Short mmCIF file of C-alpha atoms in Angstrom, two decimals:
data_model
loop_
_atom_site.label_atom_id
_atom_site.label_comp_id
_atom_site.label_asym_id
_atom_site.label_seq_id
_atom_site.Cartn_x
_atom_site.Cartn_y
_atom_site.Cartn_z
CA MET A 1 -8.05 0.71 16.84
CA SER A 2 -6.21 4.23 16.96
CA ASN A 3 -6.76 6.96 14.22
CA GLU A 4 -3.19 6.08 13.00
CA VAL A 5 -2.89 5.12 9.43
CA ARG A 6 -1.64 1.83 9.23
CA VAL A 7 -1.11 -0.31 6.20
CA ARG A 8 0.40 -3.32 5.14
CA TYR A 9 1.98 -5.08 2.11
CA ALA A 10 1.59 -9.10 2.64
CA PRO A 11 3.45 -10.95 0.20
CA SER A 12 3.48 -14.76 0.13
CA PRO A 13 7.07 -16.48 -0.29
CA THR A 14 6.27 -18.28 -3.25
CA GLY A 15 8.87 -16.35 -5.90
CA HIS A 16 10.04 -13.29 -7.00
CA LEU A 17 8.41 -9.86 -6.74
CA HIS A 18 6.09 -9.35 -9.54
CA ILE A 19 5.48 -5.97 -11.23
CA GLY A 20 1.55 -6.16 -9.76
CA ASN A 21 2.94 -6.85 -6.03
CA ALA A 22 5.36 -4.18 -6.54
CA ARG A 23 2.83 -1.62 -7.45
CA THR A 24 0.51 -2.95 -4.28
CA ALA A 25 3.43 -2.35 -2.00
CA LEU A 26 4.37 0.79 -3.65
CA PHE A 27 0.68 2.28 -3.25
CA ASN A 28 0.35 1.23 0.43
CA TYR A 29 3.69 2.76 1.00
CA LEU A 30 3.11 6.15 -0.76
CA TYR A 31 -0.41 5.77 1.36
CA ALA A 32 1.28 5.55 4.45
CA LYS A 33 3.89 8.00 4.22
CA HIS A 34 1.47 10.93 2.70
CA PHE A 35 -0.62 10.66 5.97
CA ASP A 36 2.34 10.22 8.44
CA GLY A 37 1.27 6.55 8.94
CA LYS A 38 3.27 3.11 9.38
CA PHE A 39 3.92 0.78 6.45
CA ILE A 40 4.09 -2.76 7.48
CA ILE A 41 5.32 -5.99 6.06
CA ARG A 42 4.00 -8.93 6.79
CA THR A 43 4.81 -12.53 5.35
CA GLU A 44 1.80 -14.83 4.42
CA ASP A 45 3.65 -18.36 4.60
CA THR A 46 0.97 -20.81 5.56
CA ASP A 47 0.98 -22.37 1.97
CA GLU A 48 3.77 -24.28 2.56
CA LYS A 49 3.43 -26.26 -0.68
CA ARG A 50 4.09 -23.30 -2.90
CA ASN A 51 6.37 -21.34 -0.70
CA VAL A 52 9.94 -21.39 -2.44
CA GLU A 53 13.36 -21.24 -0.49
CA GLY A 54 14.54 -17.54 -0.37
CA GLY A 55 11.27 -16.25 -1.40
CA GLU A 56 10.90 -14.11 1.64
CA GLU A 57 14.46 -12.74 1.24
CA SER A 58 13.94 -11.98 -2.52
CA GLN A 59 10.78 -9.86 -1.81
CA LEU A 60 12.33 -7.99 0.70
CA LYS A 61 15.51 -7.10 -1.20
CA PHE A 62 13.89 -5.76 -4.33
CA LEU A 63 11.27 -3.75 -2.30
CA LYS A 64 14.46 -2.25 -0.58
CA TRP A 65 16.04 -1.80 -4.21
CA LEU A 66 12.85 0.08 -5.45
CA GLY A 67 13.45 2.49 -2.43
CA LEU A 68 10.67 1.21 -0.31
CA GLU A 69 11.35 1.16 3.66
CA TRP A 70 9.10 -0.25 6.06
CA ASP A 71 8.34 0.62 9.84
CA GLU A 72 7.58 -3.05 10.89
CA GLY A 73 8.13 -6.69 9.52
CA ALA A 74 9.55 -9.92 10.27
CA ASP A 75 13.29 -8.39 9.50
CA ILE A 76 13.17 -5.72 11.87
CA GLY A 77 10.29 -6.34 14.22
CA GLY A 78 7.70 -4.09 15.68
CA ASN A 79 5.21 -4.03 18.61
CA TYR A 80 2.36 -6.11 16.76
CA GLY A 81 4.42 -8.99 15.69
CA PRO A 82 5.41 -11.78 15.14
CA TYR A 83 4.98 -10.88 11.56
CA ARG A 84 5.19 -14.17 9.80
CA GLN A 85 1.79 -15.88 9.64
CA THR A 86 3.49 -19.67 10.56
CA GLU A 87 4.42 -17.80 13.99
CA ARG A 88 1.11 -16.84 14.68
CA LEU A 89 -0.68 -20.12 14.59
CA GLU A 90 -1.25 -20.47 18.25
CA MET A 91 -3.36 -16.64 18.11
CA TYR A 92 -5.28 -18.08 15.31
CA ASN A 93 -6.34 -21.29 17.23
CA ASN A 94 -7.49 -19.37 19.97
CA TYR A 95 -10.07 -17.25 17.95
CA VAL A 96 -11.04 -20.51 15.93
CA ASN A 97 -11.91 -22.05 19.52
CA GLU A 98 -14.07 -18.84 20.12
CA LEU A 99 -15.90 -19.55 17.05
CA LEU A 100 -16.37 -23.17 17.57
CA GLU A 101 -17.66 -22.55 21.36
CA LYS A 102 -20.17 -19.87 20.08
CA ASN A 103 -21.57 -22.19 17.51
CA LEU A 104 -20.27 -19.62 14.59
CA ALA A 105 -17.97 -22.28 12.97
CA TYR A 106 -18.00 -26.21 12.86
CA LYS A 107 -16.31 -29.31 12.00
CA CYS A 108 -16.96 -30.40 8.30
CA TYR A 109 -15.61 -34.29 7.84
CA MET A 110 -16.42 -34.19 3.84
CA SER A 111 -13.78 -35.97 1.82
CA GLU A 112 -12.38 -34.12 -1.01
CA GLU A 113 -14.15 -36.79 -3.19
CA GLU A 114 -17.54 -35.97 -1.77
CA LEU A 115 -17.13 -32.44 -1.95
CA GLU A 116 -16.11 -32.72 -5.81
CA ALA A 117 -19.04 -35.00 -6.62
CA GLU A 118 -21.36 -32.35 -4.78
CA ARG A 119 -19.83 -29.64 -6.94
CA GLU A 120 -20.28 -31.79 -10.01
CA GLU A 121 -23.75 -32.22 -9.09
CA GLN A 122 -24.50 -28.82 -8.76
CA ARG A 123 -22.66 -27.93 -12.21
CA ALA A 124 -24.88 -30.30 -13.70
CA ASN A 125 -27.90 -28.37 -12.46
CA GLY A 126 -26.70 -25.19 -14.09
CA GLN A 127 -25.81 -24.26 -10.40
CA VAL A 128 -22.77 -21.99 -9.34
CA PRO A 129 -20.80 -24.42 -7.00
CA LYS A 130 -20.47 -23.92 -3.45
CA TYR A 131 -20.63 -25.85 -0.44
CA SER A 132 -24.30 -27.30 0.38
CA GLY A 133 -23.79 -27.28 4.43
CA ALA A 134 -24.19 -30.95 4.55
CA HIS A 135 -22.02 -31.27 7.83
CA ARG A 136 -23.34 -27.96 9.18
CA ASP A 137 -25.46 -29.60 11.97
CA LEU A 138 -24.14 -33.06 12.62
CA SER A 139 -25.27 -35.04 15.54
CA GLN A 140 -22.45 -36.19 18.40
CA GLU A 141 -23.05 -39.84 17.26
CA GLN A 142 -22.28 -38.76 13.47
CA ILE A 143 -19.02 -36.92 14.77
CA ALA A 144 -17.99 -39.86 16.61
CA ALA A 145 -18.67 -42.35 13.69
CA PHE A 146 -16.58 -39.97 11.21
CA GLU A 147 -13.78 -39.73 13.94
CA ALA A 148 -13.59 -43.34 14.64
CA GLU A 149 -13.26 -43.67 10.46
CA GLY A 150 -9.98 -41.62 10.98
CA ARG A 151 -11.48 -38.58 9.07
CA LYS A 152 -9.84 -35.35 9.72
CA PRO A 153 -12.08 -32.48 9.69
CA SER A 154 -11.88 -29.10 8.24
CA ILE A 155 -13.34 -25.98 10.20
CA ARG A 156 -16.08 -23.97 8.74
CA PHE A 157 -17.19 -20.61 9.19
CA ARG A 158 -21.26 -20.50 9.63
CA VAL A 159 -21.95 -17.89 7.16
CA PRO A 160 -25.08 -15.87 8.42
CA ALA A 161 -28.43 -16.37 6.40
CA ALA A 162 -30.11 -13.51 4.60
CA THR A 163 -27.38 -11.02 5.45
CA THR A 164 -26.11 -8.01 3.41
CA TYR A 165 -22.55 -6.87 3.27
CA THR A 166 -21.66 -3.62 2.03
CA PHE A 167 -18.32 -1.47 2.06
CA HIS A 168 -17.13 1.62 0.52
CA ASP A 169 -14.27 0.70 -1.66
CA MET A 170 -12.00 3.78 -1.95
CA VAL A 171 -11.67 3.18 -5.52
CA ARG A 172 -14.93 1.85 -6.90
CA GLY A 173 -17.32 3.29 -4.26
CA ASN A 174 -19.91 1.11 -2.44
CA ILE A 175 -19.81 -2.73 -3.21
CA THR A 176 -22.62 -4.78 -2.12
CA PHE A 177 -22.36 -8.84 -1.67
CA GLU A 178 -25.44 -11.08 -0.25
CA SER A 179 -24.44 -13.94 2.39
CA SER A 180 -26.36 -16.37 0.09
CA ASP A 181 -23.79 -16.15 -2.45
CA PHE A 182 -21.54 -17.89 -0.28
CA GLY A 183 -21.55 -21.33 1.24
CA ASP A 184 -19.84 -22.16 4.62
CA TRP A 185 -16.22 -21.66 3.82
CA VAL A 186 -13.34 -23.18 5.14
CA ILE A 187 -11.22 -21.29 8.05
CA VAL A 188 -8.98 -23.79 9.01
CA LYS A 189 -7.75 -26.77 6.30
CA LYS A 190 -7.40 -30.42 7.37
CA ASN A 191 -3.76 -29.83 8.26
CA GLY A 192 -4.63 -27.61 10.91
CA ILE A 193 -3.34 -24.44 8.83
CA PRO A 194 -5.95 -21.35 8.81
CA THR A 195 -6.97 -20.25 5.51
CA TYR A 196 -6.21 -16.91 3.88
CA ASN A 197 -9.26 -15.18 4.41
CA PHE A 198 -9.65 -16.19 8.04
CA ALA A 199 -5.83 -15.50 8.96
CA VAL A 200 -5.78 -12.05 7.11
CA ALA A 201 -8.56 -10.78 9.02
CA ILE A 202 -7.10 -11.67 12.28
CA ASP A 203 -3.89 -10.27 11.34
CA ASP A 204 -5.32 -7.10 10.37
CA HIS A 205 -7.61 -6.72 13.53
CA LEU A 206 -4.56 -7.61 15.63
CA MET A 207 -2.15 -5.12 13.67
CA GLU A 208 -4.61 -2.43 13.64
CA ILE A 209 -4.49 -2.26 10.11
CA SER A 210 -6.58 1.01 9.06
CA HIS A 211 -6.49 1.09 5.39
CA VAL A 212 -6.11 -2.26 2.85
CA LEU A 213 -5.11 -1.49 -0.32
CA ARG A 214 -4.68 -4.26 -2.66
CA GLY A 215 -5.65 -5.26 -6.22
CA GLU A 216 -9.20 -5.89 -7.50
CA GLU A 217 -8.94 -9.81 -7.45
CA HIS A 218 -9.30 -9.50 -3.65
CA ILE A 219 -12.56 -7.69 -3.75
CA SER A 220 -14.46 -11.14 -3.73
CA ASN A 221 -12.30 -11.86 -0.53
CA THR A 222 -13.91 -8.93 1.12
CA PRO A 223 -16.83 -9.99 2.35
CA LYS A 224 -15.61 -13.34 3.79
CA GLN A 225 -13.23 -11.18 5.93
CA MET A 226 -15.96 -8.80 6.85
CA MET A 227 -17.99 -12.05 8.15
CA VAL A 228 -15.07 -12.64 10.55
CA TYR A 229 -14.98 -8.86 11.68
CA ASP A 230 -18.65 -9.21 12.52
CA ALA A 231 -18.24 -12.33 14.18
CA PHE A 232 -15.82 -10.74 16.85
CA ASP A 233 -17.68 -7.54 16.77
CA TRP A 234 -14.79 -5.60 15.32
CA LYS A 235 -14.44 -2.94 13.20
CA ALA A 236 -13.21 -3.52 9.80
CA PRO A 237 -10.49 -1.38 7.71
CA LYS A 238 -11.60 0.87 5.25
CA TYR A 239 -10.72 -1.34 1.58
CA GLY A 240 -9.61 0.18 -1.56
CA HIS A 241 -9.13 -2.47 -4.63
CA MET A 242 -6.84 -1.22 -7.69
CA THR A 243 -7.82 -2.05 -11.12
CA LEU A 244 -6.12 -4.74 -12.96
CA ILE A 245 -2.47 -3.81 -15.08
CA LEU A 246 -2.94 -4.93 -18.67
CA ASN A 247 -0.41 -5.42 -21.46
CA GLU A 248 -0.44 -3.36 -24.42
CA ASP A 249 -2.98 -5.68 -26.22
CA ARG A 250 -5.12 -4.85 -23.29
CA LYS A 251 -5.04 -8.33 -21.67
CA LYS A 252 -4.38 -8.93 -18.02
CA LEU A 253 -0.63 -8.95 -16.99
CA SER A 254 -0.03 -12.46 -16.75
CA LYS A 255 2.99 -14.19 -15.17
CA ARG A 256 2.72 -16.39 -18.39
CA ASP A 257 3.00 -13.52 -20.81
CA GLU A 258 6.14 -13.73 -22.34
CA HIS A 259 5.88 -10.09 -24.17
CA ILE A 260 6.65 -8.13 -21.03
CA LEU A 261 9.30 -8.91 -18.48
CA GLN A 262 7.06 -9.51 -15.03
CA PHE A 263 9.66 -9.11 -12.26
CA ILE A 264 11.40 -6.16 -10.52
CA GLU A 265 14.50 -8.35 -10.67
CA GLN A 266 14.55 -8.88 -14.51
CA TYR A 267 14.55 -4.65 -14.69
CA ARG A 268 17.50 -4.39 -12.20
CA ASN A 269 19.22 -6.98 -14.00
CA LEU A 270 18.75 -5.02 -17.49
CA GLY A 271 20.08 -2.01 -15.89
CA TYR A 272 16.85 0.04 -15.37
CA LEU A 273 17.14 2.48 -12.27
CA PRO A 274 14.94 1.89 -9.37
CA GLU A 275 13.93 5.61 -9.25
CA ALA A 276 12.56 5.53 -12.79
CA MET A 277 10.73 2.07 -11.82
CA PHE A 278 9.48 3.52 -8.75
CA ASN A 279 7.80 6.47 -10.90
CA PHE A 280 6.74 4.57 -13.68
CA ILE A 281 4.94 2.01 -11.33
CA SER A 282 3.22 4.92 -9.25
CA LEU A 283 1.27 5.86 -12.50
CA LEU A 284 -0.16 2.40 -13.06
CA GLY A 285 -3.58 2.99 -12.04
CA TRP A 286 -2.81 6.47 -10.42
CA SER A 287 -2.59 10.09 -11.75
CA PRO A 288 -1.19 13.29 -10.60
CA VAL A 289 -2.85 16.50 -11.35
CA GLY A 290 -1.18 18.36 -14.39
CA GLU A 291 0.56 16.38 -17.50
CA GLU A 292 4.07 16.22 -15.71
CA GLU A 293 5.15 12.64 -15.27
CA ILE A 294 8.43 12.73 -13.74
CA PHE A 295 8.38 12.85 -10.19
CA SER A 296 10.94 12.29 -7.20
CA GLN A 297 9.93 9.55 -4.23
CA GLU A 298 9.96 12.53 -2.18
CA LYS A 299 7.40 14.13 -4.60
CA LEU A 300 5.13 11.38 -5.22
CA ILE A 301 4.74 11.09 -1.34
CA GLU A 302 4.00 14.58 -1.20
CA ILE A 303 1.06 14.68 -4.12
CA PHE A 304 -0.29 10.98 -3.54
CA ASP A 305 -3.94 11.29 -3.43
CA PRO A 306 -6.05 8.17 -2.95
CA GLU A 307 -9.06 10.00 -4.79
CA ARG A 308 -7.14 10.01 -7.95
CA LEU A 309 -6.87 6.22 -7.93
CA SER A 310 -7.94 5.12 -11.65
CA THR A 311 -11.28 3.05 -11.79
CA SER A 312 -9.86 2.14 -15.57
CA ALA A 313 -7.20 -0.57 -16.00
CA ALA A 314 -3.70 0.41 -16.29
CA ILE A 315 -1.98 -0.21 -19.39
CA PHE A 316 1.79 -1.39 -19.24
CA ASP A 317 3.41 0.94 -21.66
CA GLN A 318 6.87 -0.71 -22.19
CA GLN A 319 7.95 2.10 -24.43
CA LYS A 320 6.89 4.60 -22.09
CA LEU A 321 9.21 3.04 -19.35
CA LYS A 322 12.13 3.30 -21.57
CA TRP A 323 11.73 6.83 -22.21
CA MET A 324 10.93 7.22 -18.53
CA ASN A 325 14.49 5.25 -17.54
CA ASN A 326 16.34 7.23 -20.15
CA GLU A 327 14.88 10.48 -18.66
CA TYR A 328 16.33 9.51 -15.40
CA ILE A 329 19.93 8.39 -17.02
CA LYS A 330 20.25 11.75 -18.64
CA ALA A 331 19.71 13.23 -15.37
CA SER A 332 22.32 11.21 -13.47
CA GLU A 333 25.83 11.71 -12.93
CA LEU A 334 28.03 10.14 -15.62
CA ASP A 335 29.78 8.06 -13.08
CA ALA A 336 26.46 6.41 -12.11
CA VAL A 337 25.79 5.82 -16.02
CA ILE A 338 29.11 4.46 -16.56
CA GLU A 339 28.43 2.25 -13.36
CA LEU A 340 25.14 1.20 -14.78
CA ALA A 341 26.30 0.31 -18.18
CA MET A 342 29.81 -1.25 -17.84
CA PRO A 343 29.04 -4.67 -16.50
CA HIS A 344 26.61 -5.29 -19.45
CA LEU A 345 29.76 -4.75 -21.75
CA ILE A 346 31.97 -6.92 -19.43
CA GLN A 347 29.07 -9.69 -19.53
CA ALA A 348 28.71 -9.72 -23.33
CA GLY A 349 32.61 -10.55 -23.21
CA ARG A 350 33.29 -6.85 -25.02
CA LEU A 351 35.45 -5.75 -22.23
CA PRO A 352 37.75 -7.69 -19.66
CA GLU A 353 36.71 -7.58 -16.01
CA ASP A 354 40.53 -6.92 -15.23
CA MET A 355 41.07 -3.64 -17.41
CA ASP A 356 44.03 -1.58 -17.22
CA GLU A 357 43.66 2.24 -16.74
CA GLU A 358 43.98 3.19 -20.36
CA LYS A 359 41.19 0.51 -21.23
CA ARG A 360 38.96 1.56 -18.53
CA THR A 361 39.41 5.30 -19.52
CA TRP A 362 38.66 4.17 -23.32
CA ALA A 363 35.43 1.94 -22.34
CA GLU A 364 33.94 5.13 -19.75
CA ASN A 365 34.63 7.15 -22.93
CA VAL A 366 32.58 4.73 -25.40
CA ILE A 367 29.85 4.97 -22.65
CA SER A 368 29.47 8.60 -22.35
CA LEU A 369 28.70 8.91 -26.10
CA TYR A 370 25.68 7.16 -25.36
CA ARG A 371 24.40 8.89 -21.99
CA GLU A 372 21.66 10.71 -24.11
CA GLN A 373 20.30 7.76 -26.06
CA LEU A 374 20.76 5.05 -23.50
CA ARG A 375 17.41 3.70 -22.31
CA TYR A 376 18.57 0.93 -19.91
CA GLY A 377 21.91 -0.42 -19.02
CA ALA A 378 21.86 -3.60 -21.13
CA GLU A 379 21.27 -1.69 -24.40
CA ILE A 380 24.75 -0.12 -24.26
CA VAL A 381 26.05 -3.46 -25.70
CA GLU A 382 23.92 -2.89 -29.13
CA LEU A 383 24.39 0.95 -28.99
CA THR A 384 28.16 0.47 -29.02
CA GLU A 385 28.39 -2.46 -31.42
CA LEU A 386 30.48 -0.31 -33.78
CA PHE A 387 33.31 -0.18 -31.23
CA PHE A 388 33.95 -3.91 -30.93
CA ASN A 389 33.38 -5.32 -34.43
CA GLU A 390 36.48 -5.54 -36.55
CA HIS A 391 34.68 -5.21 -39.65
CA ILE A 392 31.36 -3.60 -40.69
CA SER A 393 28.97 -4.25 -43.43
CA TYR A 394 26.85 -1.94 -45.36
CA ASP A 395 23.33 -2.31 -46.21
CA GLU A 396 21.44 -0.91 -48.98
CA GLU A 397 20.55 2.43 -47.10
CA THR A 398 24.14 3.04 -46.17
CA MET A 399 25.51 2.00 -49.68
CA GLU A 400 22.84 4.25 -51.07
CA VAL A 401 24.83 7.26 -49.29
CA LEU A 402 28.27 6.04 -50.38
CA ARG A 403 27.24 6.02 -54.02
CA GLU A 404 26.56 9.67 -54.23
CA GLU A 405 28.69 11.40 -56.66
CA GLN A 406 30.58 13.69 -54.33
CA VAL A 407 31.59 11.01 -51.83
CA PRO A 408 34.85 9.50 -53.27
CA GLU A 409 36.44 13.43 -53.33
CA VAL A 410 35.22 13.87 -49.62
CA LEU A 411 36.49 10.38 -48.25
CA GLN A 412 39.75 10.77 -49.88
CA VAL A 413 40.43 14.36 -48.83
CA PHE A 414 39.19 13.45 -45.38
CA THR A 415 41.73 10.23 -45.39
CA ASP A 416 44.55 12.53 -46.37
CA LYS A 417 43.97 15.24 -43.60
CA LEU A 418 43.66 12.35 -40.81
CA ILE A 419 46.85 10.61 -41.96
CA HIS A 420 48.95 13.69 -41.28
CA LEU A 421 47.78 14.29 -37.82
CA ASP A 422 50.08 13.92 -34.98
CA GLU A 423 47.48 13.94 -32.53
CA PHE A 424 44.24 11.89 -32.99
CA THR A 425 41.92 13.71 -30.76
CA LYS A 426 38.34 14.73 -31.13
CA ASP A 427 39.18 18.61 -31.42
CA SER A 428 41.91 18.01 -34.13
CA ILE A 429 39.58 15.66 -36.02
CA LYS A 430 36.82 18.06 -35.73
CA ALA A 431 39.27 20.42 -37.43
CA GLN A 432 39.67 17.98 -40.29
CA PHE A 433 35.82 18.11 -41.03
CA LYS A 434 36.26 21.90 -41.58
CA ALA A 435 39.42 21.54 -43.75
CA THR A 436 37.50 19.16 -45.88
CA GLN A 437 34.75 21.25 -46.42
CA LYS A 438 36.94 24.06 -47.28
CA GLU A 439 38.87 21.97 -49.69
CA THR A 440 36.09 20.13 -51.25
CA GLY A 441 33.36 22.77 -51.18
CA HIS A 442 30.85 20.08 -49.76
CA ARG A 443 29.08 20.92 -46.60
CA GLY A 444 26.05 19.51 -44.33
CA LYS A 445 24.85 16.27 -45.25
CA LYS A 446 26.93 15.86 -48.35
CA LEU A 447 29.89 16.22 -46.00
CA PHE A 448 29.31 14.65 -42.70
CA MET A 449 26.86 11.75 -43.78
CA PRO A 450 29.35 9.47 -45.98
CA ILE A 451 32.23 10.25 -43.48
CA ARG A 452 29.74 8.82 -40.57
CA VAL A 453 28.62 5.81 -42.85
CA ALA A 454 32.29 4.90 -43.76
CA THR A 455 33.86 5.18 -40.41
CA THR A 456 30.72 3.80 -38.36
CA GLY A 457 28.49 1.91 -40.76
CA GLN A 458 25.50 3.69 -39.40
CA MET A 459 23.51 6.63 -40.51
CA HIS A 460 22.79 7.96 -37.09
CA GLY A 461 25.04 7.72 -34.09
CA PRO A 462 27.02 9.75 -31.18
CA GLU A 463 29.23 12.90 -31.70
CA LEU A 464 31.05 11.85 -34.89
CA PRO A 465 34.51 13.35 -33.98
CA PHE A 466 34.79 11.79 -30.60
CA ALA A 467 33.41 8.26 -32.06
CA ILE A 468 35.96 8.35 -34.70
CA GLU A 469 39.01 9.43 -31.70
CA LEU A 470 37.67 6.30 -29.91
CA LEU A 471 38.10 3.93 -32.56
CA GLY A 472 41.22 5.14 -33.41
CA LYS A 473 43.47 6.10 -36.07
CA GLU A 474 44.35 2.95 -37.44
CA VAL A 475 41.07 1.31 -37.57
CA ILE A 476 39.35 4.55 -39.12
CA LEU A 477 41.94 4.67 -41.91
CA ALA A 478 41.45 1.12 -42.63
CA ARG A 479 37.73 1.62 -42.90
CA LEU A 480 38.26 4.63 -45.27
CA ASP A 481 40.62 2.69 -47.07
CA LYS A 482 38.31 -0.04 -47.86
CA VAL A 483 35.16 2.16 -48.67
CA LEU A 484 37.41 3.96 -51.27
CA LYS A 485 38.35 0.84 -52.86
CA GLN A 486 35.11 -0.47 -53.20
CA LEU A 487 34.06 2.84 -54.75
CA GLY A 488 36.75 2.21 -57.19
CA ALA A 489 38.50 5.62 -56.07
#
């Protein structure tokens, strides 16, 4: 094995790219790029029952959307292929045969019913269920009898007795397992397909993987993989197991948790920026030096330090993600913000797909009003509601503003000023605020708040003169007239 850093992300094509899997890929990517190594994608597709059509393509599509590029993989090739496990079956068979010849593995003919009965008996006796080794030393006559019955064997690894397995985890330090914790485990299923732990160990060795960064749920898999390495007298890679991602209730992030969106595709569809998602995910279980939290991908590669991988669970903070995405939106060019938000207004039926130039310019101006507030693209639909509702209603809070004694005078004077405007632009409208202030003597909140509430139905919002311009003279005068009539003015 060379001294080059070679890491891998090994997805199963069982569905869309999950947040947890995206983090695994991202940390491996950062590790490889920081140490000038190679980042490899290997597709673990041997569990055909769980594979879904298009699963591999979806995984790769959204890794690319996040900004990850790999050096080797099924889609681009490389010197260590094939990069799909189903295309490596012959390789696995060669190593299985070697283990059988060395008596380090054996055929087990127990049926699933027999195995379950064995497990039930162990549970009833207060034991942790594990394979008893019943078929560990079958005679040729017993094997022949099982074959005659038509039984198909699985192949089990012969776990060494009284052996300690210790590895130094990059996150957690030394971790130790005893071989007595494990029964002889299956390396090839009855259908001839190798199991995860066996195939992974073979692949990692043949692809010269130097470091394995993965989730903590894989810790218990590590000793099994180390057994395979020992059986072939190979050097094991260095392992690092990242902590769990928890939701805001500090429960494990589960694909069944409906309070948090689970898949990268969902965030893309809602109008989150890939750069923001990359930045946010990089801080789920890793922390940089200092208080800063906004980093470009290039900066993250530069500062990534595996020593700062957290030993505490990461909390998926949805509000922090929205804040971070807003920071990226504010830093984006206006054209990019418009491109992000416009499809959501079209999808919501607020705008037609085919707009003339005047309508498109108007829509772009409406979006530009909310550039500083927008946290994700789809939020534009809610934020811009006042521009698409023909009628607005006033709740108790806004009515409280409109009941103030100066309001009829302010709204009447402001209405009179607008009626005589030839050019209905934000600059000319702004001038009428000043003229209304001069004529009525009211200023500040006493002036601006009733006008904002009457024209938009909101207590807070975007730049008011521009909003009034975009709503249009006819709409604004109708709203002011309606309020004045309600107030009996």
